[in-house]
Short mmCIF file of N, CA and C in Angstrom, two decimals:
data_model
loop_
_atom_site.label_atom_id
_atom_site.label_comp_id
_atom_site.label_asym_id
_atom_site.label_seq_id
_atom_site.Cartn_x
_atom_site.Cartn_y
_atom_site.Cartn_z
N ASP G 1 109.22 85.68 81.33
CA ASP G 1 109.75 85.44 82.66
C ASP G 1 110.82 84.29 82.52
N TYR G 2 111.78 84.10 83.35
CA TYR G 2 112.66 83.10 83.27
C TYR G 2 112.30 82.30 84.56
N ASN G 3 112.25 80.93 84.28
CA ASN G 3 112.19 79.97 85.50
C ASN G 3 113.43 79.25 85.75
N ILE G 4 113.71 79.17 87.06
CA ILE G 4 114.94 78.36 87.66
C ILE G 4 114.34 77.23 88.31
N TYR G 5 114.90 76.21 88.13
CA TYR G 5 114.24 74.89 88.81
C TYR G 5 115.41 73.97 89.04
N PRO G 6 115.49 73.16 90.22
CA PRO G 6 114.68 73.56 91.38
C PRO G 6 115.51 74.75 92.14
N ASN G 7 114.65 75.49 92.97
CA ASN G 7 115.29 76.53 93.65
C ASN G 7 114.43 76.59 94.91
N PRO G 8 115.09 76.21 96.21
CA PRO G 8 116.61 76.05 96.42
C PRO G 8 117.15 74.77 95.69
N ASN G 9 118.36 74.83 95.53
CA ASN G 9 119.08 73.50 94.93
C ASN G 9 120.41 73.38 95.45
N SER G 10 121.09 72.38 95.04
CA SER G 10 122.44 71.95 95.55
C SER G 10 123.53 72.53 94.65
N GLY G 11 123.23 73.33 93.75
CA GLY G 11 124.25 73.96 92.88
C GLY G 11 123.94 73.42 91.39
N GLU G 12 123.13 72.43 91.41
CA GLU G 12 122.57 71.96 89.99
C GLU G 12 121.16 72.46 89.87
N PHE G 13 121.07 73.15 88.80
CA PHE G 13 119.77 73.88 88.40
C PHE G 13 119.72 73.94 86.92
N ALA G 14 118.46 74.43 86.39
CA ALA G 14 118.31 74.58 85.03
C ALA G 14 117.35 75.81 84.76
N PHE G 15 117.34 76.42 83.74
CA PHE G 15 116.40 77.62 83.27
C PHE G 15 115.55 77.09 82.18
N GLU G 16 114.51 77.66 82.19
CA GLU G 16 113.54 77.55 81.04
C GLU G 16 113.29 79.00 80.61
N HIS G 17 113.08 79.08 79.24
CA HIS G 17 112.54 80.42 78.60
C HIS G 17 113.81 81.34 78.56
N LEU G 18 114.89 81.00 78.15
CA LEU G 18 115.98 82.02 77.96
C LEU G 18 116.11 82.56 76.51
N ARG G 19 115.05 82.60 75.77
CA ARG G 19 115.09 82.91 74.28
C ARG G 19 115.51 84.34 74.10
N ASP G 20 115.41 85.27 75.05
CA ASP G 20 115.98 86.74 74.74
C ASP G 20 117.23 86.90 75.53
N ALA G 21 117.75 85.88 76.34
CA ALA G 21 118.94 86.22 77.27
C ALA G 21 120.21 86.29 76.40
N LYS G 22 121.16 87.26 76.96
CA LYS G 22 122.32 87.47 76.29
C LYS G 22 123.43 87.03 77.18
N THR G 23 123.27 87.23 78.43
CA THR G 23 124.24 86.77 79.42
C THR G 23 123.66 86.38 80.75
N VAL G 24 124.17 85.51 81.56
CA VAL G 24 123.77 85.09 82.85
C VAL G 24 124.92 85.36 83.82
N GLY G 25 124.61 86.11 84.95
CA GLY G 25 125.67 86.41 85.95
C GLY G 25 125.13 85.92 87.25
N ILE G 26 126.03 85.33 88.04
CA ILE G 26 125.55 84.98 89.44
C ILE G 26 126.50 85.70 90.39
N PHE G 27 125.80 86.38 91.31
CA PHE G 27 126.70 87.37 92.17
C PHE G 27 126.31 86.88 93.65
N ASN G 28 127.38 86.71 94.60
CA ASN G 28 127.17 86.48 95.91
C ASN G 28 126.59 87.65 96.72
N MET G 29 126.32 87.52 97.89
CA MET G 29 125.73 88.63 98.66
C MET G 29 126.62 89.74 98.89
N LEU G 30 127.89 89.66 98.80
CA LEU G 30 128.91 90.74 98.77
C LEU G 30 129.03 91.59 97.36
N GLY G 31 128.17 91.05 96.43
CA GLY G 31 128.15 91.62 95.04
C GLY G 31 129.16 91.29 94.15
N GLN G 32 130.00 90.27 94.50
CA GLN G 32 131.16 89.70 93.67
C GLN G 32 130.47 88.72 92.62
N LEU G 33 131.01 88.79 91.48
CA LEU G 33 130.59 88.00 90.28
C LEU G 33 131.22 86.53 90.65
N VAL G 34 130.57 85.56 90.69
CA VAL G 34 131.04 84.24 90.98
C VAL G 34 130.87 83.31 89.76
N TYR G 35 130.06 83.68 88.73
CA TYR G 35 129.88 82.89 87.42
C TYR G 35 129.20 83.76 86.45
N ARG G 36 129.74 83.63 85.23
CA ARG G 36 129.25 84.33 84.18
C ARG G 36 129.12 83.42 82.94
N LYS G 37 128.10 83.63 82.11
CA LYS G 37 128.06 82.72 80.82
C LYS G 37 127.33 83.47 79.74
N GLU G 38 127.91 83.51 78.59
CA GLU G 38 127.23 84.11 77.44
C GLU G 38 126.30 83.05 76.89
N ILE G 39 125.07 83.49 76.53
CA ILE G 39 123.91 82.67 76.00
C ILE G 39 124.11 82.80 74.48
N GLU G 40 124.21 81.46 73.86
CA GLU G 40 124.40 81.49 72.48
C GLU G 40 123.08 81.28 71.59
N GLY G 41 122.09 80.99 72.12
CA GLY G 41 120.83 80.76 71.39
C GLY G 41 119.66 80.54 72.31
N PRO G 42 118.65 80.33 71.66
CA PRO G 42 117.28 80.05 72.41
C PRO G 42 117.16 78.74 73.01
N GLU G 43 117.72 78.54 74.14
CA GLU G 43 117.78 77.08 74.75
C GLU G 43 117.50 77.17 76.19
N ASP G 44 117.22 76.09 76.66
CA ASP G 44 117.02 75.85 78.04
C ASP G 44 118.49 75.53 78.49
N LEU G 45 118.94 75.89 79.60
CA LEU G 45 120.22 75.88 80.13
C LEU G 45 120.22 75.10 81.44
N HIS G 46 121.22 74.09 81.47
CA HIS G 46 121.49 73.50 82.73
C HIS G 46 122.75 73.81 83.40
N PHE G 47 122.81 74.06 84.70
CA PHE G 47 124.04 74.45 85.37
C PHE G 47 124.47 73.43 86.30
N GLN G 48 125.72 73.24 86.62
CA GLN G 48 126.21 72.30 87.60
C GLN G 48 127.18 73.06 88.32
N LEU G 49 127.02 73.90 89.40
CA LEU G 49 127.94 74.79 89.94
C LEU G 49 128.12 74.28 91.53
N ASP G 50 128.53 73.08 91.73
CA ASP G 50 128.64 72.65 92.97
C ASP G 50 129.83 73.14 93.79
N ASN G 51 130.61 73.92 93.03
CA ASN G 51 131.73 74.57 93.83
C ASN G 51 131.21 75.85 94.55
N LEU G 52 129.91 76.10 94.47
CA LEU G 52 129.44 77.49 95.16
C LEU G 52 129.12 77.03 96.55
N THR G 53 129.40 77.75 97.59
CA THR G 53 129.03 77.53 98.97
C THR G 53 127.54 77.71 99.15
N SER G 54 126.96 77.16 100.17
CA SER G 54 125.63 77.38 100.55
C SER G 54 125.29 78.89 100.73
N GLY G 55 124.22 79.31 100.26
CA GLY G 55 123.84 80.72 100.56
C GLY G 55 122.89 81.28 99.57
N ASN G 56 122.62 82.55 99.74
CA ASN G 56 121.74 83.27 98.75
C ASN G 56 122.64 83.88 97.64
N TYR G 57 122.11 83.90 96.46
CA TYR G 57 122.80 84.55 95.35
C TYR G 57 121.79 85.35 94.54
N SER G 58 122.40 86.27 93.84
CA SER G 58 121.55 86.97 92.83
C SER G 58 121.92 86.51 91.48
N LEU G 59 120.87 86.26 90.79
CA LEU G 59 121.11 85.76 89.34
C LEU G 59 120.64 86.78 88.43
N ILE G 60 121.55 87.42 87.66
CA ILE G 60 121.18 88.55 86.83
C ILE G 60 121.20 87.97 85.26
N ILE G 61 120.14 88.04 84.70
CA ILE G 61 120.02 87.75 83.33
C ILE G 61 119.77 89.16 82.50
N LYS G 62 120.76 89.41 81.47
CA LYS G 62 120.69 90.54 80.65
C LYS G 62 120.24 90.04 79.32
N ASP G 63 119.21 90.74 78.71
CA ASP G 63 118.71 90.36 77.46
C ASP G 63 119.34 91.12 76.40
N HIS G 64 118.95 90.92 75.27
CA HIS G 64 119.41 91.53 74.09
C HIS G 64 119.11 93.05 74.00
N LYS G 65 118.14 93.57 74.78
CA LYS G 65 117.95 95.02 74.79
C LYS G 65 118.63 95.59 75.97
N ASN G 66 119.54 94.86 76.63
CA ASN G 66 120.32 95.22 77.81
C ASN G 66 119.53 95.43 79.04
N GLN G 67 118.35 94.98 79.17
CA GLN G 67 117.49 94.95 80.25
C GLN G 67 117.87 93.81 81.34
N LYS G 68 117.89 94.20 82.59
CA LYS G 68 118.36 93.18 83.42
C LYS G 68 117.10 92.64 84.21
N HIS G 69 117.27 91.23 84.30
CA HIS G 69 116.14 90.63 85.13
C HIS G 69 116.81 89.84 86.20
N VAL G 70 116.40 90.21 87.46
CA VAL G 70 117.26 89.70 88.60
C VAL G 70 116.24 88.59 89.45
N GLN G 71 116.93 87.48 89.68
CA GLN G 71 116.15 86.43 90.49
C GLN G 71 117.20 86.05 91.61
N ARG G 72 116.41 85.56 92.65
CA ARG G 72 117.17 84.84 93.87
C ARG G 72 117.44 83.50 93.52
N LEU G 73 118.60 83.07 93.90
CA LEU G 73 119.15 81.71 93.72
C LEU G 73 119.56 81.17 95.16
N ILE G 74 119.08 80.18 95.54
CA ILE G 74 119.42 79.71 96.88
C ILE G 74 120.15 78.39 96.69
N ILE G 75 121.39 78.17 97.09
CA ILE G 75 122.22 77.08 97.03
C ILE G 75 122.25 76.44 98.50
N GLN G 76 121.90 75.13 98.60
CA GLN G 76 121.86 74.41 99.84
C GLN G 76 122.76 73.08 99.67
N ASN G 77 124.06 73.12 99.75
CA ASN G 77 124.82 71.92 99.38
C ASN G 77 125.64 71.38 100.53
N GLY G 78 125.55 71.82 101.81
CA GLY G 78 126.25 71.40 102.98
C GLY G 78 127.59 72.06 103.10
N ARG G 79 127.93 73.00 102.31
CA ARG G 79 129.20 73.75 102.51
C ARG G 79 129.08 74.88 103.22
#
């Protein structure tokens, strides 16, 4: 399982345990892709996305077997 911390956050967050991840996509509640990143190795990732407005997002991690893992991401940055 993938851990996001902190959640909720202000647009700055990190992941643990992305060893099998291939891509990370963040979608707003309208289903629009607002961020995408290719994962290049088994690493913990740090994100600083303070351009995102406050709200709920779906974070979709696709692994090397093309399985999708969906988590909820809450941004609270005063926008």
